[in-house]
Coordinates of C-alpha atoms in Angstrom, one line a residue:
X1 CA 14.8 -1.5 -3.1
X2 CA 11.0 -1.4 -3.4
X3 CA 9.1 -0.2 0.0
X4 CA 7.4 -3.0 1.7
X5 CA 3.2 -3.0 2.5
X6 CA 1.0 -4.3 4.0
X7 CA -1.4 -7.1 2.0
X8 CA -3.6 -9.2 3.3
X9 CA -3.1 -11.7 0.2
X10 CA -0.9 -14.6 -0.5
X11 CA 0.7 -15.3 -4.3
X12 CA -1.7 -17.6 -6.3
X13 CA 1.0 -19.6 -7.2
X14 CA 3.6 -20.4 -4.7
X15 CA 1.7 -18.5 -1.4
X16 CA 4.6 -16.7 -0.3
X17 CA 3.0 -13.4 1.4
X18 CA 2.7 -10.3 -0.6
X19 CA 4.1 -7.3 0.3
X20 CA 5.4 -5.2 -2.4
X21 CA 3.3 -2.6 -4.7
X22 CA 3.4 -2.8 -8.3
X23 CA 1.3 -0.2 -8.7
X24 CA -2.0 0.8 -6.8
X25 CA -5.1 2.2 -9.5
X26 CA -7.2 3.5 -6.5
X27 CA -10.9 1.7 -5.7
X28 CA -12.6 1.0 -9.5
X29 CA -15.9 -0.7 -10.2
X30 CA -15.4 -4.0 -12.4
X31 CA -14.6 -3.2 -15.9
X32 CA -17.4 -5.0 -18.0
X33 CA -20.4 -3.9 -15.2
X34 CA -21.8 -2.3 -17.8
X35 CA -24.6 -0.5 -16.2
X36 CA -28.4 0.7 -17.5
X37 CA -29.8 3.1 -17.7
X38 CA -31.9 2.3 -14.6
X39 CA -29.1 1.7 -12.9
X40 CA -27.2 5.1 -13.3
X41 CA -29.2 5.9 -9.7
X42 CA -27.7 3.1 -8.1
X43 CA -24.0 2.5 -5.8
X44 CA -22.0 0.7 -8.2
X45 CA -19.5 -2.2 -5.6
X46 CA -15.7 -0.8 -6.2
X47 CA -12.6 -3.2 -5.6
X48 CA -9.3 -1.9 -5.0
X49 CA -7.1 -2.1 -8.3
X50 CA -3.3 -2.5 -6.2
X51 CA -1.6 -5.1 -8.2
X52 CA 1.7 -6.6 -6.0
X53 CA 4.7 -8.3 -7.0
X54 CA 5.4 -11.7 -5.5
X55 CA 9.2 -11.7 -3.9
X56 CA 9.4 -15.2 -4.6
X57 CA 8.2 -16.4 -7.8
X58 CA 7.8 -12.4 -9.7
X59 CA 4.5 -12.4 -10.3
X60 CA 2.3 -9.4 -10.6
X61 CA -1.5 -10.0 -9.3
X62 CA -4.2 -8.6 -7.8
X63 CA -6.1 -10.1 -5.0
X64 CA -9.3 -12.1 -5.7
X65 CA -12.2 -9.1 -4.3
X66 CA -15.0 -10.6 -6.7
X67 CA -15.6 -14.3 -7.5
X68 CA -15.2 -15.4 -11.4
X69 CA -18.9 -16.3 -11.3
X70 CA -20.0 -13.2 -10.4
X71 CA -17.4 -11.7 -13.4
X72 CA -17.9 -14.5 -15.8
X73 CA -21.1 -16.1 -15.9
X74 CA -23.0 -13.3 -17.7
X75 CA -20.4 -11.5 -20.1
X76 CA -20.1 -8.6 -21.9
X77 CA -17.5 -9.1 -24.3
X78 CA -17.6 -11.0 -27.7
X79 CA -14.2 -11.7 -29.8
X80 CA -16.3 -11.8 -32.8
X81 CA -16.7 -7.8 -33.3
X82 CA -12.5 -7.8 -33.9
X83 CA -11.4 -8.1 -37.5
X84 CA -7.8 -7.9 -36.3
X85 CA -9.0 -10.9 -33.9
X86 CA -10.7 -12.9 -35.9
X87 CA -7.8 -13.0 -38.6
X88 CA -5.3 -13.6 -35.8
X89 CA -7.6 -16.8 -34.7
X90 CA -7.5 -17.8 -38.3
X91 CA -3.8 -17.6 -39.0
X92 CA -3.6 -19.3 -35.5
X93 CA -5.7 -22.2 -37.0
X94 CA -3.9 -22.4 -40.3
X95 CA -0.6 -22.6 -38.4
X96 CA -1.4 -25.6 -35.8
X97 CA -2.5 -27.6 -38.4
X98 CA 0.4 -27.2 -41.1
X99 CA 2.6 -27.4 -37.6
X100 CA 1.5 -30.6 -36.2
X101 CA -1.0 -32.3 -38.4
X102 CA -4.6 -32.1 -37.2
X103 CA -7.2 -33.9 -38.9
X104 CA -10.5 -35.3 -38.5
X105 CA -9.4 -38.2 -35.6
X106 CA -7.9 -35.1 -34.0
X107 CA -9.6 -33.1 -31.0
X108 CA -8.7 -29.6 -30.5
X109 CA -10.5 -28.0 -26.9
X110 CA -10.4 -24.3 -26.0
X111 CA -10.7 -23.1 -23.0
X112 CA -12.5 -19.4 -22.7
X113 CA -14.0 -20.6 -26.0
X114 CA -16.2 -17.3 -25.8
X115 CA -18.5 -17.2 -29.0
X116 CA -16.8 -19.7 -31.4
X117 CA -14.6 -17.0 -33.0
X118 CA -11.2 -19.4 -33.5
X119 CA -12.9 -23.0 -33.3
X120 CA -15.0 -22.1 -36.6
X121 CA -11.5 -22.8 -38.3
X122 CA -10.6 -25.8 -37.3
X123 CA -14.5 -26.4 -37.7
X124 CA -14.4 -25.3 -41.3
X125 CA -11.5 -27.8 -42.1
X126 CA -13.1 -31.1 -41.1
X127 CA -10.9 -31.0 -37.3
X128 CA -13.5 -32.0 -34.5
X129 CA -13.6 -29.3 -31.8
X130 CA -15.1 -28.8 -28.2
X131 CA -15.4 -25.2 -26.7
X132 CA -15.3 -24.8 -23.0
X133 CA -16.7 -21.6 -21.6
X134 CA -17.9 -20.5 -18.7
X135 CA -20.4 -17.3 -19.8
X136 CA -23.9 -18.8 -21.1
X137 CA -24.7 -15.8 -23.0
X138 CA -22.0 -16.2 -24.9
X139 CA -21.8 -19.8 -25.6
X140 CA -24.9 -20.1 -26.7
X141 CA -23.9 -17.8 -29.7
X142 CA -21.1 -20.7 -30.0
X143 CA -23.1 -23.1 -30.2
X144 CA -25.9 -22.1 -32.9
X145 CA -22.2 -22.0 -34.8
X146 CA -22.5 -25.7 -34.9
X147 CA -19.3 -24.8 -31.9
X148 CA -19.9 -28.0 -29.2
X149 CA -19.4 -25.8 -26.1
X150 CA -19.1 -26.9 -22.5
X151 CA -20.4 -24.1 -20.4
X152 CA -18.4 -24.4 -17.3
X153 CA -15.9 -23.0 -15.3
X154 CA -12.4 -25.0 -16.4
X155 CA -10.1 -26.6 -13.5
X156 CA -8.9 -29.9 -12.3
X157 CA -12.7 -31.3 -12.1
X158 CA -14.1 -30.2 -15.0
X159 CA -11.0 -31.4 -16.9
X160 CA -11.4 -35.2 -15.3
X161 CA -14.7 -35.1 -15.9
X162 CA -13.9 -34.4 -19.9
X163 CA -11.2 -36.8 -19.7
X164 CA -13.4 -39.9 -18.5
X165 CA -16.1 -39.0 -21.4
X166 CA -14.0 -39.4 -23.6
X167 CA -12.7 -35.5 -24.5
X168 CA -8.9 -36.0 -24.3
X169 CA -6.8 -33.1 -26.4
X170 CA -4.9 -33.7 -29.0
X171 CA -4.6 -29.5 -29.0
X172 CA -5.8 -27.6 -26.0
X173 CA -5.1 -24.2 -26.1
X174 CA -6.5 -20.8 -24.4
X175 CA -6.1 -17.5 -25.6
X176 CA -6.4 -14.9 -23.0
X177 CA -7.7 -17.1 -20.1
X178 CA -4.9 -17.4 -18.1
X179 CA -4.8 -14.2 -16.4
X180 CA -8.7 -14.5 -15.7
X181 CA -8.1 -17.4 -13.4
X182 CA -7.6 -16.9 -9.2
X183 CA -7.2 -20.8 -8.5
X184 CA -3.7 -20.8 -10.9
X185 CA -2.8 -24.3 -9.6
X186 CA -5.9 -25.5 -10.0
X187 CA -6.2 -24.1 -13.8
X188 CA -2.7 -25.4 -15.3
X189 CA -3.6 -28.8 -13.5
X190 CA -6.4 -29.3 -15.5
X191 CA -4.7 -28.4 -18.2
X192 CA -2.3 -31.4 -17.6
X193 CA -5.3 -34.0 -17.2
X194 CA -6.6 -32.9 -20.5
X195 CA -3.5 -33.0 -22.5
X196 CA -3.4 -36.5 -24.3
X197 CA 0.6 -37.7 -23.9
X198 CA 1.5 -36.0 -27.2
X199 CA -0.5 -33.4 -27.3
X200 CA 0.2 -29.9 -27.5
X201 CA -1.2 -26.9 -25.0
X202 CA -0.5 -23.3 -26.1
X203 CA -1.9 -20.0 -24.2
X204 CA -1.8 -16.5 -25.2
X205 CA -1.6 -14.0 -22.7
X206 CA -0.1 -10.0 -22.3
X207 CA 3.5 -10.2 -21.7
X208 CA 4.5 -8.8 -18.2
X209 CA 7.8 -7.2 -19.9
X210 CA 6.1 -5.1 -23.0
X211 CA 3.4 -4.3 -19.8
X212 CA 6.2 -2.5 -18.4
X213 CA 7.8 -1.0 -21.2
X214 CA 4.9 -0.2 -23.0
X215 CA 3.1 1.7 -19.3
X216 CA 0.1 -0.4 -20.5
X217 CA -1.6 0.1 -17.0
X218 CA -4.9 0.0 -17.9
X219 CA -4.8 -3.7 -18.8
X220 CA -4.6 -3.8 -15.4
X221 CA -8.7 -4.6 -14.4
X222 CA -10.6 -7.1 -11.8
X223 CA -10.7 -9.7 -14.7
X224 CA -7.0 -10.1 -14.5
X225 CA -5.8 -11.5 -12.0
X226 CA -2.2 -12.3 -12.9
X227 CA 0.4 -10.7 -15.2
X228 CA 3.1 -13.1 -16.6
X229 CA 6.7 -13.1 -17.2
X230 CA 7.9 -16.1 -19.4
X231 CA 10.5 -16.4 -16.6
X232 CA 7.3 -17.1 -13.8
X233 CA 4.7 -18.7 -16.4
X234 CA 7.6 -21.5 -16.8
X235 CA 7.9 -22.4 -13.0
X236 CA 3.9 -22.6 -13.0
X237 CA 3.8 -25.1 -15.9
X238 CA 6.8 -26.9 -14.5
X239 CA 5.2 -27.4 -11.2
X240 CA 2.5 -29.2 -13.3
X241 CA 4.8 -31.0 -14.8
X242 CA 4.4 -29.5 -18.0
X243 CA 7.5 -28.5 -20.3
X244 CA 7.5 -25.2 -22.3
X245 CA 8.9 -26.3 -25.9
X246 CA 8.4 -22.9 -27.6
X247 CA 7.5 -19.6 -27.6
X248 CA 6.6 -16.8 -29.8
X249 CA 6.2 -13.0 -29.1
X250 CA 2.6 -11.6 -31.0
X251 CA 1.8 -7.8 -31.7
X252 CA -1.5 -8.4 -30.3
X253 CA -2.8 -6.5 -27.0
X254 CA 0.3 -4.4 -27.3
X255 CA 2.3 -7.3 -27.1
X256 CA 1.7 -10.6 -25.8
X257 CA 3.4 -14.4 -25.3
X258 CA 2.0 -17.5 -27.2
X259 CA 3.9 -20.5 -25.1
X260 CA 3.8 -24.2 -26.4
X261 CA 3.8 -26.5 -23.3
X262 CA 3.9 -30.8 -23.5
X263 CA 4.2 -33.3 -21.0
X264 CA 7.7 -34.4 -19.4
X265 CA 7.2 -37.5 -20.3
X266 CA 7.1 -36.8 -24.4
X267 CA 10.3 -36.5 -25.6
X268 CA 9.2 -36.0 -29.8
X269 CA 9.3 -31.9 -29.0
X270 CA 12.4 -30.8 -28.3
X271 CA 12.8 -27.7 -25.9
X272 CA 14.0 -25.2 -28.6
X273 CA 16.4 -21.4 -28.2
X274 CA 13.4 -19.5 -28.6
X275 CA 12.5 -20.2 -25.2
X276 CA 16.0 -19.5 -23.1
X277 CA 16.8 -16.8 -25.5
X278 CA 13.5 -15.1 -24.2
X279 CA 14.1 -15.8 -20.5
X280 CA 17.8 -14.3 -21.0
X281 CA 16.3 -10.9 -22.6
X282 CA 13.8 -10.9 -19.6
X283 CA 16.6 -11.7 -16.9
X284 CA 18.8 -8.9 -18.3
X285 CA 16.0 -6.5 -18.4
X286 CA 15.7 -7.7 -14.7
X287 CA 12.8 -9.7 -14.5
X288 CA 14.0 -11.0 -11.4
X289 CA 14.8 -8.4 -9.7
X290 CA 11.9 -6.1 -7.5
X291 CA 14.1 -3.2 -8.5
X292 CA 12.8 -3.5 -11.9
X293 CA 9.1 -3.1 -10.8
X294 CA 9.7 -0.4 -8.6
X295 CA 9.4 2.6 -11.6
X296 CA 6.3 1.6 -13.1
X297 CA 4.4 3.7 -10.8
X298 CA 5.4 6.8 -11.7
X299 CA 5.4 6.3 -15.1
X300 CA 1.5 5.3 -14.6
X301 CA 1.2 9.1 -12.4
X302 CA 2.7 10.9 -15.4
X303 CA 0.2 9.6 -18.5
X304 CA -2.7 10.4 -15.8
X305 CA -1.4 14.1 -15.7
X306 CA -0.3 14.0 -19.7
X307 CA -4.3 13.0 -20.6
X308 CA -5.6 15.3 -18.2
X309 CA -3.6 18.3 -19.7
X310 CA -4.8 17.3 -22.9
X311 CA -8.5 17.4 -22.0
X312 CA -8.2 20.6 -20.1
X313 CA -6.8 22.2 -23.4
X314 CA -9.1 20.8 -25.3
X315 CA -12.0 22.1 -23.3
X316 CA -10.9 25.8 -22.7
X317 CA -9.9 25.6 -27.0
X318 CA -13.9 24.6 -27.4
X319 CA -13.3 21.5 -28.7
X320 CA -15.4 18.4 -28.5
X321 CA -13.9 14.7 -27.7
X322 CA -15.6 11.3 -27.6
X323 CA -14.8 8.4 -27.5
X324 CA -14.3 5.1 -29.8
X325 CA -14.8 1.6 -27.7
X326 CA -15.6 0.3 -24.2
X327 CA -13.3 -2.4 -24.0
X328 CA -12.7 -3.1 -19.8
X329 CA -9.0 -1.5 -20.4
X330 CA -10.9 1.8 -21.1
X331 CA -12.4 1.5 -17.5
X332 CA -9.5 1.5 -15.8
X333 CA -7.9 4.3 -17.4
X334 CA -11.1 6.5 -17.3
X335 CA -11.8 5.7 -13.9
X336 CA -8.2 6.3 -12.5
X337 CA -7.5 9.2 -14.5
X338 CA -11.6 10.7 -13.3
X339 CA -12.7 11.4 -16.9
X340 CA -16.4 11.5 -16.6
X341 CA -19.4 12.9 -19.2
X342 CA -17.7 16.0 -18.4
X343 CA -14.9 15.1 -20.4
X344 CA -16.0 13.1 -22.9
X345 CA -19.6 13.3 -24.1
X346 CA -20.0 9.8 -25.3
X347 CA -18.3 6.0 -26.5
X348 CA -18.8 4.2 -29.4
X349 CA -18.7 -0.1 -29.6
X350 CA -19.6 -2.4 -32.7
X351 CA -21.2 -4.6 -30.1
X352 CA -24.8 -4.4 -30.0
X353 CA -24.6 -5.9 -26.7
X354 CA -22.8 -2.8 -25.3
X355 CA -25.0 -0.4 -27.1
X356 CA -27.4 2.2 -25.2
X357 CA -25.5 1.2 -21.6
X358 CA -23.0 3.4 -19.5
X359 CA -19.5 3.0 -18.6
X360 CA -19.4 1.7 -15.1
X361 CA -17.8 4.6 -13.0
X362 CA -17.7 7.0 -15.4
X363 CA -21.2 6.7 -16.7
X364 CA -20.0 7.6 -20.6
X365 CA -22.8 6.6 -22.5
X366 CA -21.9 3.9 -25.3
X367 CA -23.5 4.6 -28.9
X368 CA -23.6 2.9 -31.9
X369 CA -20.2 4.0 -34.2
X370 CA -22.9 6.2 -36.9
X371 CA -23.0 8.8 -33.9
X372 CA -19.8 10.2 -34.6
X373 CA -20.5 11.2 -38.0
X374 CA -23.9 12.9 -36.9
X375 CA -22.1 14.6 -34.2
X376 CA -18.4 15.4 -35.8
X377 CA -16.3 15.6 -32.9
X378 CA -12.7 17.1 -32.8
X379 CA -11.3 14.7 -31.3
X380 CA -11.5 10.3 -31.3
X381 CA -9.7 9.1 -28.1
X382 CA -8.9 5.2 -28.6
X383 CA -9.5 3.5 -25.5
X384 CA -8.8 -0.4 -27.7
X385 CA -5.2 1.5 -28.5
X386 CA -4.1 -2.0 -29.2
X387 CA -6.2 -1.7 -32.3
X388 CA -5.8 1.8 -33.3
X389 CA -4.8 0.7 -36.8
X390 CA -7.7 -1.2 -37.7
X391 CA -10.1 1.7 -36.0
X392 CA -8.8 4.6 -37.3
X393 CA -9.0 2.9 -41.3
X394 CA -12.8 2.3 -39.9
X395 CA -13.1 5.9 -39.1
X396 CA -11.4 7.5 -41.3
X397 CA -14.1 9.8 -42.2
X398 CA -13.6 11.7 -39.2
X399 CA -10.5 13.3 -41.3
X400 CA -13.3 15.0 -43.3
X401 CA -13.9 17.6 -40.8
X402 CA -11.1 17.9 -39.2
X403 CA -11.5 15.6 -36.6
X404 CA -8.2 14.0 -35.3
X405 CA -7.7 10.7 -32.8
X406 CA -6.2 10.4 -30.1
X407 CA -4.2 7.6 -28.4
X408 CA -3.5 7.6 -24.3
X409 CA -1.1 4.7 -24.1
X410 CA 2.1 4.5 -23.6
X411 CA 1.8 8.0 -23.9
X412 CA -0.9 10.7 -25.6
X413 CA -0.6 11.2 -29.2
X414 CA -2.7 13.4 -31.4
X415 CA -2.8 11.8 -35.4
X416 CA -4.3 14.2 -37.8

C-alpha cells in the first residue's frame, strides 16, 4: 500500500483530497521560461514538481503553483518545426474527413490551435476552420496562414460565447491540451457546448499507462497538470455527459490516446470494443489500484543515477556531450538529474524562437543545429527522445567523426 502525505491540494476532477505521491521531481523552474541572456543574473521562481495520485477517480496531477496565463499567454513552443508532427496532423486530417465526411458546410474548431500546423489541412481541402488559442505570439503566426484564430483561453464561457455567434462544431478536437488545463470541469464542459448534436470531439493526450511503463518522467513539467488513464478520462467525459465511442493508441510522445467522444443523446455512433478492450488491459495492469503507482518512483531514482554514471564516464574518458533540443520535457530531466554547462556544453533547437536563450535552471545555452558540426561532439544526448528517429536521420553526420547519440529515456542508450 502506498504511504500517505500530506497535500494541500484537492483532485481537479472529483475534489477528493490528495494524499498519495506519484512521484516528487524536487523544486524545478517552468519548463518553457526560457531565459536571456540578461536574465542569467537573475532568481529564476521554482514550483514543486510532486505529482499525486487521486484515491478516488486515479488521476495523476500536480497542483496548480503558476496560473495558465502566466504559462500560456506568451509561448515558446511551435508545432510547426516537427516533420514527424506535422505529417501526424495531416494523416489526422485525411482520416476525419474520409471517416465522417467533412466538407465545405462543415466547421471543424481546435482548441490549442498553436500556429495553424493541423488546421492548414482541413484549410487546404475547402473544410472551413476556426483555431482557438490562447498564446498571441503564436496565433498570430496562425493567422497570416489564412488560420481564423480565437486568441483566448477555452472553457465554458468562451465556448457559449462561440456557440451564440454562430461557431458550433461539426469536429472539435484538441491535440495535447488536455493535460494543460487546471479547471478540468470547466474545460470538458465547454467542450460539450461546442459540440453540435452529431458532432464528433477527439483529444490526444500521453497515455498514463505507457507513462508508467515507459519511466517517461520527464513529461512530467508545470504545463501538465493531469496525466490520464482511459479508465479516468471516461468518468470526466461522462460527468459531462459526453460518451467515448472510440479510441486508438498513437506512437507519438512515446505513446499516447486519441479518444472519440459524442453526446448521449446521439445514438448514430455506436460505442465500439476498442474502447472496453482498452479499459480491460488497463484494469488488469491495475489501473485502479494505488499499488500500481507505488513503483514508479524508484524507477525514476535509478535512470537519474544510470545518466549520471554515464556523464561522469564520459568526462573522466575526455569526451565532449551536447545536446540536440529544448523541448520542456528536457527541463525536467536536466533539472532533476542537476546536469548543468558543466555537463553538457550546449543545446540545439530548429526553432528560431529558442535560439541564443538558456535552459531555465540549468542555463545550457541553445544554438542553432550547424553548431554541432563546427564543434563535433562525442556524444548527441536526445532530450525530444520521442523523436529520436526523425533527429538522428537529421544528424546523421555526426557518424562521420565518430560522434554517437544518446537516449535517457526509459533508460540510457548509446547508438553508434
Amino acid at each position: 500500500m502506498m504511504t500517505s502525505v500530506k497535500s494541500s491540494g484537492r483532485c481537479r476532477f472529483c475534489q477528493e483530497a490528495l494524499r498519495y505521491t506519484f512521484v516528487d521531481l524536487g523544486k524545478t523552474p517552468l519548463s518553457n521560461s526560457y531565459l536571456a541572456a540578461v536574465d542569467l543574473q537573475l532568481a529564476v521562481p521554482t514550483y514543486p514538481l510532486h505529482a499525486y495520485v487521486c484515491s478516488a477517480c486515479y488521476l495523476v496531477q500536480l497542483e496548480e503553483f503558476e496560473t495558465p496565463e502566466n504559462i500560456f499567454s506568451d509561448y515558446a513552443y511551435f508545432s510547426s518545426y516537427s516533420e514527424t508532427w506535422l505529417k501526424h496532423a495531416e494523416s489526422y486530417a485525411r482520416k476525419m474527413v474520409e471517416r465522417f465526411g467533412y466538407h465545405a458546410a462543415s466547421l471543424v474548431v481546435e482548441v490549442a490551435s498553436n500556429d495553424g500546423y493541423l488546421l492548414q489541412y482541413f484549410k487546404a481541402n475547402g473544410i472551413p476552420v476556426l483555431g482557438i488559442e490562447p498564446a498571441r505570439n503564436v496565433a498570430v503566426i496562425a493567422e497570416a496562414k489564412g488560420i481564423p484564430t480565437v486568441t483566448k483561453f477555452f472553457g465554458e464561457k468562451t465556448a457559449t460565447e462561440l456557440v451564440q455567434a454562430g461557431h458550433g462544431a461539426d469536429l472539435l478536437l484538441g491535440n495535447n491540451v488536455l493535460a494543460h488545463v487546471p479547471d478540468l470541469n470547466d474545460f470538458v464542459g465547454g467542450l460539450r457546448n461546442l459540440l453540435k448534436p452529431t458532432g464528433v470531439i477527439t483529444m490526444e493526450f500521453p497515455h498514463l499507462l505507457k507513462l508508467i511503463e515507459g519511466n517517461q518522467f520527464d513529461t512530467i513539467y508545470h504545463e501538465h497538470f493531469s496525466y490520464f488513464s482511459l479508465t479516468t478520462v471516461e468518468r470526466v467525459f461522462a460527468a459531462h455527459q459526453l460518451v467515448l465511442f472510440d479510441v486508438e493508441e498513437m506512437p507519438t510522445h512515446g505513446g499516447s490516446l486519441r479518444i472519440y467522444a459524442r453526446h448521449v443523446a446521439d445514438a448514430s455512433k455506436p460505442v465500439l470494443p476498442s474502447v472496453s478492450d482498452l479499459r480491460k488491459r488497463e484494469e488488469e495492469a491495475g489501473i485502479t489500484s494505488l499499488a500500481f503507482y507505488q513503483s514508479f518512483s524508484g524507477k525514476v531514482i535509478e535512470t537519474r543515477r544510470k545518466l549520471l554514471e554515464f556523464f561522469d564516464g564520459a568526462k573522466q574518458a575526455g569526451k565532449k556531450t551536447v545536446g540536440y533540443g529544448a523541448p520542456a520535457k528536457g527541463n525536467t530531466l536536466l533539472n532533476y538529474c542537476g546536469i548543468g554547462v558543466n555537463d553538457l556544453d550546449y543545446t540545439v533547437d530548429r526553432s528560431p524562437h529558442k535560439q541564443g536563450r538558456f535552459l531555465p535552471g540549468s542555463h545550457i545555452p541553445i544554438a542553432p543545429p550547424e553548431k554541432v558540426k563546427e564543434t563535433r561532439p562525442d556524444y548527441l544526448l536526445i532530450l525530444p527522445w520521442n523523436l529520436k528517429d526523425e533527429i538522428m536521420g537529421q544528424m546523421e553526420e555526426i557518424r562521420e567523426w565518430g560522434g554517437k547519440f544518446v537516449v535517457p529515456i526509459p533508460e540510457v542508450r548509446v547508438y553508434g
